[in-house]
Short mmCIF file of C-alpha atoms in Angstrom, two decimals:
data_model
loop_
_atom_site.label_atom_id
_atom_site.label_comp_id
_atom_site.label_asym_id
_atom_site.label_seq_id
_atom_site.Cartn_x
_atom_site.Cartn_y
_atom_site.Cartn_z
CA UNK D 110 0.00 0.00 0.00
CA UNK D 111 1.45 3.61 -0.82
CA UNK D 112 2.72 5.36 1.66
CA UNK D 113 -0.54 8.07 2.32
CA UNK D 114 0.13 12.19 1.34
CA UNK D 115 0.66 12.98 4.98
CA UNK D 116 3.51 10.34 5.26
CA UNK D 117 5.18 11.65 2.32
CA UNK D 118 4.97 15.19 3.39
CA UNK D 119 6.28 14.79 7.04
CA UNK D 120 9.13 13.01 5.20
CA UNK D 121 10.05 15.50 3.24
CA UNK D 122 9.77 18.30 6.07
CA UNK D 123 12.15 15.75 8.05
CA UNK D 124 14.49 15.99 5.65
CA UNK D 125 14.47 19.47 4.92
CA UNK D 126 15.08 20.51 8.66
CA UNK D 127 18.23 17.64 9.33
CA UNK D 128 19.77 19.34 5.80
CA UNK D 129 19.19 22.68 6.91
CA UNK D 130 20.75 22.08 10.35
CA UNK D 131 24.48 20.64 8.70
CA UNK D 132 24.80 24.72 7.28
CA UNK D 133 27.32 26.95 8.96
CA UNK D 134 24.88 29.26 10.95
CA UNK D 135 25.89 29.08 14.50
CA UNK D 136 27.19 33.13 14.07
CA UNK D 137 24.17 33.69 11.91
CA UNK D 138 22.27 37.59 12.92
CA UNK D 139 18.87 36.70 14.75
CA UNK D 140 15.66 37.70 13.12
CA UNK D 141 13.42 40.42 15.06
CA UNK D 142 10.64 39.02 16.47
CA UNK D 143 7.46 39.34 15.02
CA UNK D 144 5.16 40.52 17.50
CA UNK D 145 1.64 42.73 17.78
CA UNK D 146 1.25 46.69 17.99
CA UNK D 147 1.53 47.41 21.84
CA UNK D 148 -1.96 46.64 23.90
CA UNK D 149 -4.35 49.39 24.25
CA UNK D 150 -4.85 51.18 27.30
CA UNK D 151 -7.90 49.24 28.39
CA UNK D 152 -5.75 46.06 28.56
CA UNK D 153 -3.63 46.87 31.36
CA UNK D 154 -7.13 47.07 33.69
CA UNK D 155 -7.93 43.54 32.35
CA UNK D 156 -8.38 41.13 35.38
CA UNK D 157 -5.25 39.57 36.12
CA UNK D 158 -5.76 35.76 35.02
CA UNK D 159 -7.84 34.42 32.07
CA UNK D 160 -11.43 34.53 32.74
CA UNK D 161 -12.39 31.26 34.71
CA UNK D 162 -8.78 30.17 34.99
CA UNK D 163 -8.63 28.82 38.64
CA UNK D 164 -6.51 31.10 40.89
CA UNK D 165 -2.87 30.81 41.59
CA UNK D 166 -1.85 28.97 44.65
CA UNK D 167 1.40 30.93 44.83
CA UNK D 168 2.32 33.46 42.69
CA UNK D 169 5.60 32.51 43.28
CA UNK D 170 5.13 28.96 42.30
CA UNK D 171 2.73 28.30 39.53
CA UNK D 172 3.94 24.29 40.21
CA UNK D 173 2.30 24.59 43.65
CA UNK D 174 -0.17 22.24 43.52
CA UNK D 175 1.80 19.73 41.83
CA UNK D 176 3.80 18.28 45.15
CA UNK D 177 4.15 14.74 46.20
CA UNK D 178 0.87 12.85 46.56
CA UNK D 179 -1.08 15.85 46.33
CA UNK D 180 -3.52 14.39 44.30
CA UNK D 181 -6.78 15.73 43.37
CA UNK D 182 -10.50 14.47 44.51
CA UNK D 183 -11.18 13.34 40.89
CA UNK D 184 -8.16 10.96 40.74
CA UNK D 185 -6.99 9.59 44.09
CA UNK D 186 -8.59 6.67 43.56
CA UNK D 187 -7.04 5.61 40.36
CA UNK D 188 -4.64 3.23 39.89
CA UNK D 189 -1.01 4.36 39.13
CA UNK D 190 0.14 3.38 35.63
CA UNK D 191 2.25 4.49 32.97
CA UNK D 192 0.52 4.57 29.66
CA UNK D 193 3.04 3.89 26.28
CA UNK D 194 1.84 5.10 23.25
CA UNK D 195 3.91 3.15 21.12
CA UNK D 196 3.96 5.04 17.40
CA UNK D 197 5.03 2.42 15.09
CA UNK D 198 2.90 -0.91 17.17
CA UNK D 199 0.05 1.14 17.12
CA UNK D 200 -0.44 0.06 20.86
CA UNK D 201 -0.24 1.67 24.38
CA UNK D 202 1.54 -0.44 26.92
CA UNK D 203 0.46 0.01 30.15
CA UNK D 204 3.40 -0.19 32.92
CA UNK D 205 2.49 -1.64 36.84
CA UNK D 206 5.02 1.16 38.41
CA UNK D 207 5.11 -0.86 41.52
CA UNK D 208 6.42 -4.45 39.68
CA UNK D 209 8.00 -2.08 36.41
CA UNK D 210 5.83 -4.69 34.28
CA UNK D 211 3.84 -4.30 31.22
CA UNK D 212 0.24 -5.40 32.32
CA UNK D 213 -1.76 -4.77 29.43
CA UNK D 214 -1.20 -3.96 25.47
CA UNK D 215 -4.22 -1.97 24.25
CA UNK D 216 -4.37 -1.72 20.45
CA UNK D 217 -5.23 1.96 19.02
CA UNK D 218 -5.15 4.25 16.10
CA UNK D 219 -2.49 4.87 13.57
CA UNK D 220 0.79 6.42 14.99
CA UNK D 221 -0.20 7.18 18.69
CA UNK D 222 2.47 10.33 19.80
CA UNK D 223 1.13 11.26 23.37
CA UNK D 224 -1.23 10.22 26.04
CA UNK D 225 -2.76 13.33 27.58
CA UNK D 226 -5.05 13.82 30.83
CA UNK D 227 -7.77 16.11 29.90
CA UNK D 228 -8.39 19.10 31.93
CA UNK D 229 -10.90 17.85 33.95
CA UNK D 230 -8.35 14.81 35.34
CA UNK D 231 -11.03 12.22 34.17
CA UNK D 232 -9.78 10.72 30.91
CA UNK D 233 -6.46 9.64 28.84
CA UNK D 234 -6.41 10.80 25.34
CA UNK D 235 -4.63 9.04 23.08
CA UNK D 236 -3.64 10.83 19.77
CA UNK D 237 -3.32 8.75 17.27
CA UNK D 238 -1.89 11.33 14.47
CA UNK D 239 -1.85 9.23 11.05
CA UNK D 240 -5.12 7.99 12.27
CA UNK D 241 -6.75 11.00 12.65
CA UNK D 242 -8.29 10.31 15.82
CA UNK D 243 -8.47 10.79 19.74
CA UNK D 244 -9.10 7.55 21.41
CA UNK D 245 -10.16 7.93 25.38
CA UNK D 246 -8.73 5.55 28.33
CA UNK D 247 -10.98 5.43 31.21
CA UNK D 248 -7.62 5.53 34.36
CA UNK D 249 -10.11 4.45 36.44
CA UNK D 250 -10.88 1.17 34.68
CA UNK D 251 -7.84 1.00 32.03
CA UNK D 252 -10.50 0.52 29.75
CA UNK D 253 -10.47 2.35 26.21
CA UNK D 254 -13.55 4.17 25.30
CA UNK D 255 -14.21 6.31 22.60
CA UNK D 256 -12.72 7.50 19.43
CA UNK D 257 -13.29 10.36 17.77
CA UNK D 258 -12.57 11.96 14.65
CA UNK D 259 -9.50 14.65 14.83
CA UNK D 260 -7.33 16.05 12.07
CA UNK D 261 -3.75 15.40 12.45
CA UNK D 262 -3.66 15.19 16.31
CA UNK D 263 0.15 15.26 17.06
CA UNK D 264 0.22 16.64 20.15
CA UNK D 265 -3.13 18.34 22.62
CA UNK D 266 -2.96 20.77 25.28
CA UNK D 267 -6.19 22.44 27.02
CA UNK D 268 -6.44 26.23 28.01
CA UNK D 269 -6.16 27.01 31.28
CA UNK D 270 -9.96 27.52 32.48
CA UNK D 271 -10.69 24.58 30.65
CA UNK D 272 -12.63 25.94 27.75
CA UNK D 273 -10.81 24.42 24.72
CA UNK D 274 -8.80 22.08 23.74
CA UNK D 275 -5.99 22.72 21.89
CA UNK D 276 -4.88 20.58 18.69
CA UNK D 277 -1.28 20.74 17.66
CA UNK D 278 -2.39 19.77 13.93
CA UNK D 279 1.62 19.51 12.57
CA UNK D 280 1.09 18.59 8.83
CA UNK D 281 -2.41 20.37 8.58
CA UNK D 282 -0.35 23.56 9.59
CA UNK D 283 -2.61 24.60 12.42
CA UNK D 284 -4.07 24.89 16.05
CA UNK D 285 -7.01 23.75 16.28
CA UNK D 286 -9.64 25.32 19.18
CA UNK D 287 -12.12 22.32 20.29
CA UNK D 288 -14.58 21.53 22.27
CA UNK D 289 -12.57 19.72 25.28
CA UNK D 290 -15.27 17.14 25.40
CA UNK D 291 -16.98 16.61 22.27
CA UNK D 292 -13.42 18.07 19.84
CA UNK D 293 -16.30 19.69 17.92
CA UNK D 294 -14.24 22.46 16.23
CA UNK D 295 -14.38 26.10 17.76
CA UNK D 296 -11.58 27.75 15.76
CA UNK D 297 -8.91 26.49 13.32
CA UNK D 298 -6.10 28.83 13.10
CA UNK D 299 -3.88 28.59 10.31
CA UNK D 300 0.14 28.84 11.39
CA UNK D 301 2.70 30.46 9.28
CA UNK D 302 5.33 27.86 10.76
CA UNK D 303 6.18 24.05 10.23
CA UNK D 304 5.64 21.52 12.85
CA UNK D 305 3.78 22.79 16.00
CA UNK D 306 4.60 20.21 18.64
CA UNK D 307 4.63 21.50 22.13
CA UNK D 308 3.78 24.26 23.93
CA UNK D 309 3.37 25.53 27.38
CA UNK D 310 1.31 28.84 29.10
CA UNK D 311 1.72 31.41 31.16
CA UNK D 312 1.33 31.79 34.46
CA UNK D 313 -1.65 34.15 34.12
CA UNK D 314 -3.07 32.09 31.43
CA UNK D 315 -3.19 34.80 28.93
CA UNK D 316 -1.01 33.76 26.81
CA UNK D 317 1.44 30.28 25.57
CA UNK D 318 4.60 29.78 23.74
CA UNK D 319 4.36 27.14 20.75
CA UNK D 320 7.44 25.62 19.19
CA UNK D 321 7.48 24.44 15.31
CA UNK D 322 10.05 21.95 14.96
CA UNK D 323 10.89 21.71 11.52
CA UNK D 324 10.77 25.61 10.11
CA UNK D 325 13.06 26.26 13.70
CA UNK D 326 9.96 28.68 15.05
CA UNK D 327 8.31 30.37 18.24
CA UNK D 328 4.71 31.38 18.28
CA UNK D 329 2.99 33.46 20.68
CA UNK D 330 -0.19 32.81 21.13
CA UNK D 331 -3.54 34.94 22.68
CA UNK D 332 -5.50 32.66 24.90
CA UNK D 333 -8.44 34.45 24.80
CA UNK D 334 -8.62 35.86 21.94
CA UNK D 335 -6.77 32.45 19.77
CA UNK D 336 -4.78 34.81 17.96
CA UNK D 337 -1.24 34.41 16.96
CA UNK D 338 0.64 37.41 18.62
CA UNK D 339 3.83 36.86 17.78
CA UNK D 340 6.65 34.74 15.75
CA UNK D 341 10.11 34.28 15.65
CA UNK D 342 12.40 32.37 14.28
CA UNK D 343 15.27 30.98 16.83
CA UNK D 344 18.67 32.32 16.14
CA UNK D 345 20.59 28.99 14.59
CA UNK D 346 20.03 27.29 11.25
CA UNK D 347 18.50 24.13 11.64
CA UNK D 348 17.26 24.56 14.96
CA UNK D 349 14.41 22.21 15.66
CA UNK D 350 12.48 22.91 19.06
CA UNK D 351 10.84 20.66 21.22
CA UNK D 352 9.35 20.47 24.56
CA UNK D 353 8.33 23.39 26.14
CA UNK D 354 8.07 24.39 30.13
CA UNK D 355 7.33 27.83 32.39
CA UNK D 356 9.74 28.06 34.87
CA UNK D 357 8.31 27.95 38.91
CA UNK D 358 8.09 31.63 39.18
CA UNK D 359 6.28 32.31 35.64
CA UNK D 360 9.20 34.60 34.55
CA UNK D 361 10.90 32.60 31.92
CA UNK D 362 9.95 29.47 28.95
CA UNK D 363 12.35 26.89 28.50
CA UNK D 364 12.32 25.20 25.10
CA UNK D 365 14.58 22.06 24.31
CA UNK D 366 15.97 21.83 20.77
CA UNK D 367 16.81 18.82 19.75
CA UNK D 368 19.06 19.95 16.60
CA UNK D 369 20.65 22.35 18.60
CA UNK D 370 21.30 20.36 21.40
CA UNK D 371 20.24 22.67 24.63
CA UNK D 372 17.40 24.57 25.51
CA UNK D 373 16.18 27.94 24.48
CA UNK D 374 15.84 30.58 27.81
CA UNK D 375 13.14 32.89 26.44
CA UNK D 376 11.26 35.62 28.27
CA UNK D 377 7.03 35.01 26.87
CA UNK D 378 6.73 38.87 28.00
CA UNK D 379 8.71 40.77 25.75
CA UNK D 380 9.00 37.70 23.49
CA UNK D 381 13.04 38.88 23.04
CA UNK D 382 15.07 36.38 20.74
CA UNK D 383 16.09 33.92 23.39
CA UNK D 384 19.01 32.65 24.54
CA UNK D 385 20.80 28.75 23.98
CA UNK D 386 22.01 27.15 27.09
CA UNK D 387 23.86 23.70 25.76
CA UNK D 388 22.65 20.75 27.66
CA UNK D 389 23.32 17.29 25.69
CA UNK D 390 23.06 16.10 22.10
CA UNK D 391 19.29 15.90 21.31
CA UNK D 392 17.65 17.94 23.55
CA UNK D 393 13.57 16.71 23.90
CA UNK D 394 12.16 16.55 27.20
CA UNK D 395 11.74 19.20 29.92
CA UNK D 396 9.90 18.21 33.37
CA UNK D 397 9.51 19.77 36.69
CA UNK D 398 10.23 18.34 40.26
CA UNK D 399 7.89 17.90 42.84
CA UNK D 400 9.56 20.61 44.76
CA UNK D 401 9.68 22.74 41.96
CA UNK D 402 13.55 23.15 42.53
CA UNK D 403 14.89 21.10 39.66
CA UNK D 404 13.94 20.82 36.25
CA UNK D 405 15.21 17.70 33.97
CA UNK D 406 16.53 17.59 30.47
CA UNK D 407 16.54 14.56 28.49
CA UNK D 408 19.30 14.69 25.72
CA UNK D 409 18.13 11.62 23.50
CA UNK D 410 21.05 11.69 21.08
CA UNK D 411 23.60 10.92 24.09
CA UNK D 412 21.47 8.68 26.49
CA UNK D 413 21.28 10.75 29.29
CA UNK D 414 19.30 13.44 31.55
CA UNK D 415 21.04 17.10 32.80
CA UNK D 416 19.42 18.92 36.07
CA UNK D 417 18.95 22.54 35.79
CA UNK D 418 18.46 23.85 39.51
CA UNK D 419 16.10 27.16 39.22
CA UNK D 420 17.65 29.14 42.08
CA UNK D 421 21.50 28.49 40.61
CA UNK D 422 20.15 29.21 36.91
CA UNK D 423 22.39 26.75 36.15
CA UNK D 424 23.07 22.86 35.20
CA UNK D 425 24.08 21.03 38.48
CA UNK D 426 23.73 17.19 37.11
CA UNK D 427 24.04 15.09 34.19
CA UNK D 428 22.84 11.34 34.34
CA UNK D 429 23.55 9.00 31.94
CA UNK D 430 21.98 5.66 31.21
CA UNK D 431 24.06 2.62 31.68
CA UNK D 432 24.79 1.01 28.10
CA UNK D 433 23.09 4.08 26.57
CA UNK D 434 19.58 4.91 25.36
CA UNK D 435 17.29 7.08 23.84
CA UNK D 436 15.27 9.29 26.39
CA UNK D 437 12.54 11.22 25.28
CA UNK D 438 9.12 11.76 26.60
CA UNK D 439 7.43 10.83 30.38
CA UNK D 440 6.95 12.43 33.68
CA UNK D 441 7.83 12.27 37.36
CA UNK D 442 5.63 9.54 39.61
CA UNK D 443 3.31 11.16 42.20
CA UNK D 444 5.83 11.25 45.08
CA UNK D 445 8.44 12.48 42.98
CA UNK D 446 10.95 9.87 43.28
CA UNK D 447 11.19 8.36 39.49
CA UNK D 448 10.84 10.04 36.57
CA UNK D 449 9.55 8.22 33.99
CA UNK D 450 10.86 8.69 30.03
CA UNK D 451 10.31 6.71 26.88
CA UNK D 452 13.20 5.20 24.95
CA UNK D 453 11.90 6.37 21.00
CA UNK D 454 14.56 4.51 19.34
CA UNK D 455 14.94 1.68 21.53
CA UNK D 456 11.56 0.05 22.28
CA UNK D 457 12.15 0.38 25.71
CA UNK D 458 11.11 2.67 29.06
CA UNK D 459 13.54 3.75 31.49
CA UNK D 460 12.80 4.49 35.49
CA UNK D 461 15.39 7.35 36.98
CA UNK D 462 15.58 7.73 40.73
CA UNK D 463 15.24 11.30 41.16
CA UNK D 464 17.37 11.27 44.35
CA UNK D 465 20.27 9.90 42.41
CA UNK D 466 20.48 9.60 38.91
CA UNK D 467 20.14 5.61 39.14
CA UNK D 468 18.08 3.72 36.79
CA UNK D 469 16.10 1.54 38.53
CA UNK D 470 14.08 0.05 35.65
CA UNK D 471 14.49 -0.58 31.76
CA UNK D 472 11.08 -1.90 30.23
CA UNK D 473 10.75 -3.80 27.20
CA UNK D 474 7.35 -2.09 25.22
CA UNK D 475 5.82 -1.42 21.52
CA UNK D 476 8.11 0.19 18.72
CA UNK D 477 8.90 3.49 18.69
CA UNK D 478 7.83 4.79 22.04
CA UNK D 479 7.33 8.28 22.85
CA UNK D 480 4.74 10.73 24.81
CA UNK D 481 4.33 8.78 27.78
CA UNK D 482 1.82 9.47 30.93
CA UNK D 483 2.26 8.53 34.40
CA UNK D 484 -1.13 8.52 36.08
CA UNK D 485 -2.24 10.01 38.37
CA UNK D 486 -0.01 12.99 39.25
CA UNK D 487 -0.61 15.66 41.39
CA UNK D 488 -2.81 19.03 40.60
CA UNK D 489 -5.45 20.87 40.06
CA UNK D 490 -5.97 20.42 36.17
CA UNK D 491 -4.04 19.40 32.96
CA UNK D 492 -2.62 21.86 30.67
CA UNK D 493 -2.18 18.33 28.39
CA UNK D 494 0.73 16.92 27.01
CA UNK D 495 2.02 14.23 28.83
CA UNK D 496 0.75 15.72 32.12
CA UNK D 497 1.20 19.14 32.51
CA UNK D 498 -0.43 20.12 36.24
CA UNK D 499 -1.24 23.58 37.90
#
């Protein structure tokens, strides 16, 4: 059977990008950002958080409700599992964190990426991108439920009030608004980028930071309003951003680039061309610790995971895995004490003690493993991703 038109043209963008990153541009000038004529006067006496957002805990700390076992009234009765979406088996394997077994295989759409708690806490989705469909995991049961239709669902995120969903539709060159119950289409908004993937918000809610992996973008984007607000390209040919993550005290985004093998330090106010602080080769994953002290970096080209401690601004670790690896995707477990990452190239899961940099587990799963969940976690609501909590 031919390979389908989507297929073909994430190929070619593939290739494009990993050509454009072997040219000499490390020195290259930075392009301005693109950003919006200044806010009226009437925005500065807008409330201070997006209407129906839930309040702050800590202004200090937008990660406040995310510490150990801190779980919310919808979810402490789940069971704790890590879900696999495996992208080339088709299948999520579902990991007993107390034994580090694979318990169940559950068979899905085409090319599953991520599996992301909806805002509300109460379901998985799976998004099966080449299928063109969200498929729904009851974590109370384990049990899948329902799939609906969805263009190109890479990667989903959900605004802070919980109003919409948010579809990072990579090929279809958009973000789609939805429904966050039905994915009944709100707004599509067309992107003048390649490869939305990840994104994170701020902590007021009014705004989040979107990267586009293969054209080397930022976006900017209006909550509220689901307007595109600003755009830059990062300063290094080639570059091909990843993960995305607001640091504790809602100053600063991080984004991971995998081509350029560190993470981006970008202010989302004044949306100034960022800066590139090295980290490994492959840069992809960025997660939070419980105490919101730490922040982890998974460098999948080397096989290993850097710590950037907040307060020092500064890397204070680097872990490798033993024999190597590919770490990508996950989260940390609901006491904090294992973070949790996929192995993409490897068909494999690794368990990190957070404490020390061991690796207590490797898992055999499904080909080509990537956004993985570990449910429940602690917090409030989902942002989506891979679990994303405020």
């Amino acid at each position: 059977m031919p390979p389908s038109p989507r297929t073909i043209a994430a190929a070619a963008l593939l290739v494009a990008a990993l050509a454009a990153c072997a040219a000499p541009s490390d020195h290259a000038r930075p392009a301005a950002p693109r950003t919006e004529a200044a806010a009226p006067p009437d925005r500065a006496a807008a409330p201070p958080g997006l209407p129906g957002m839930p309040p702050v805990l800590d202004p200090a700390d937008v990660y406040a409700a995310d510490r150990p076992g801190k779980l919310a009234a919808a979810v402490k009765d789940f069971p704790s599992r890590v879900y696999v979406p495996n992208t080339n088996s088709n299948t999520v394997s579902v990991i007993d964190p107390a034994t580090y077994k694979v318990i169940e295989t559950i068979p899905v759409g085409n090319q599953p990426q991520h599996v992301v708690p909806s805002w509300d806490l109460k379901t998985l989705w799976v998004n099966n991108d080449l299928g063109d469909s969200l498929t729904a995991i009851d974590p109370a049961t384990g049990k899948t439920g329902r799939t609906l239709d969805v263009s190109d669902p890479y990667n989903l995120y959900f605004t802070p009030n919980g109003k919409y969903a948010v579809v990072m539709a990579s090929m279809d060159r958009e973000l789609v608004f939805r429904d966050p119950h039905t994915m009944k289409t709100a707004k599509a908004l067309p992107v003048d980028c390649a490869g939305v993937n990840h994104a994170d918000f701020s902590a007021d809610g009014r705004y989040f930071i979107v990267s586009c992996e293969f054209s080397g973008d930022l976006l900017k984007v209006d909550t509220e309003k689901m307007k595109i607000v600003g755009q830059q390209k990062l300063p290094r040919q080639g570059a091909m951003p990843q993960d995305v993550k607001l640091s504790p005290d809602g100053k600063t985004f991080y984004i991971a680039d995998m081509m350029s093998h560190g993470m981006w330090v970008l202010d989302g106010k004044t949306f100034a061309v960022p800066k590139l602080l090295p980290t490994g080769r492959g840069a992809h994953g960025l997660y939070v610790s419980r105490d919101s002290r730490e922040m982890y970096i998974t460098n999948r080209g080397e096989g290993s995971v850097s710590v950037f401690d907040f307060a020092k601004n500064a890397l204070t670790k680097k872990w490798h895995l033993p024999g190597g690896g590919s770490p990508d995707m996950g989260g940390v477990s609901a006491d904090g004490k294992v973070l949790w990452l996929s192995g993409r190239y490897d068909a494999e899961v690794y368990a990190i003690d957070t404490a020390s940099g061991k690796e207590l587990a490797r898992i055999p799963v499904g080909s080509g493993p990537h956004g993985l969940a570990v449910y429940p976690q602690p917090g409030r609501y989902s942002l989506g991703h891979t679990g994303v909590f405020r």
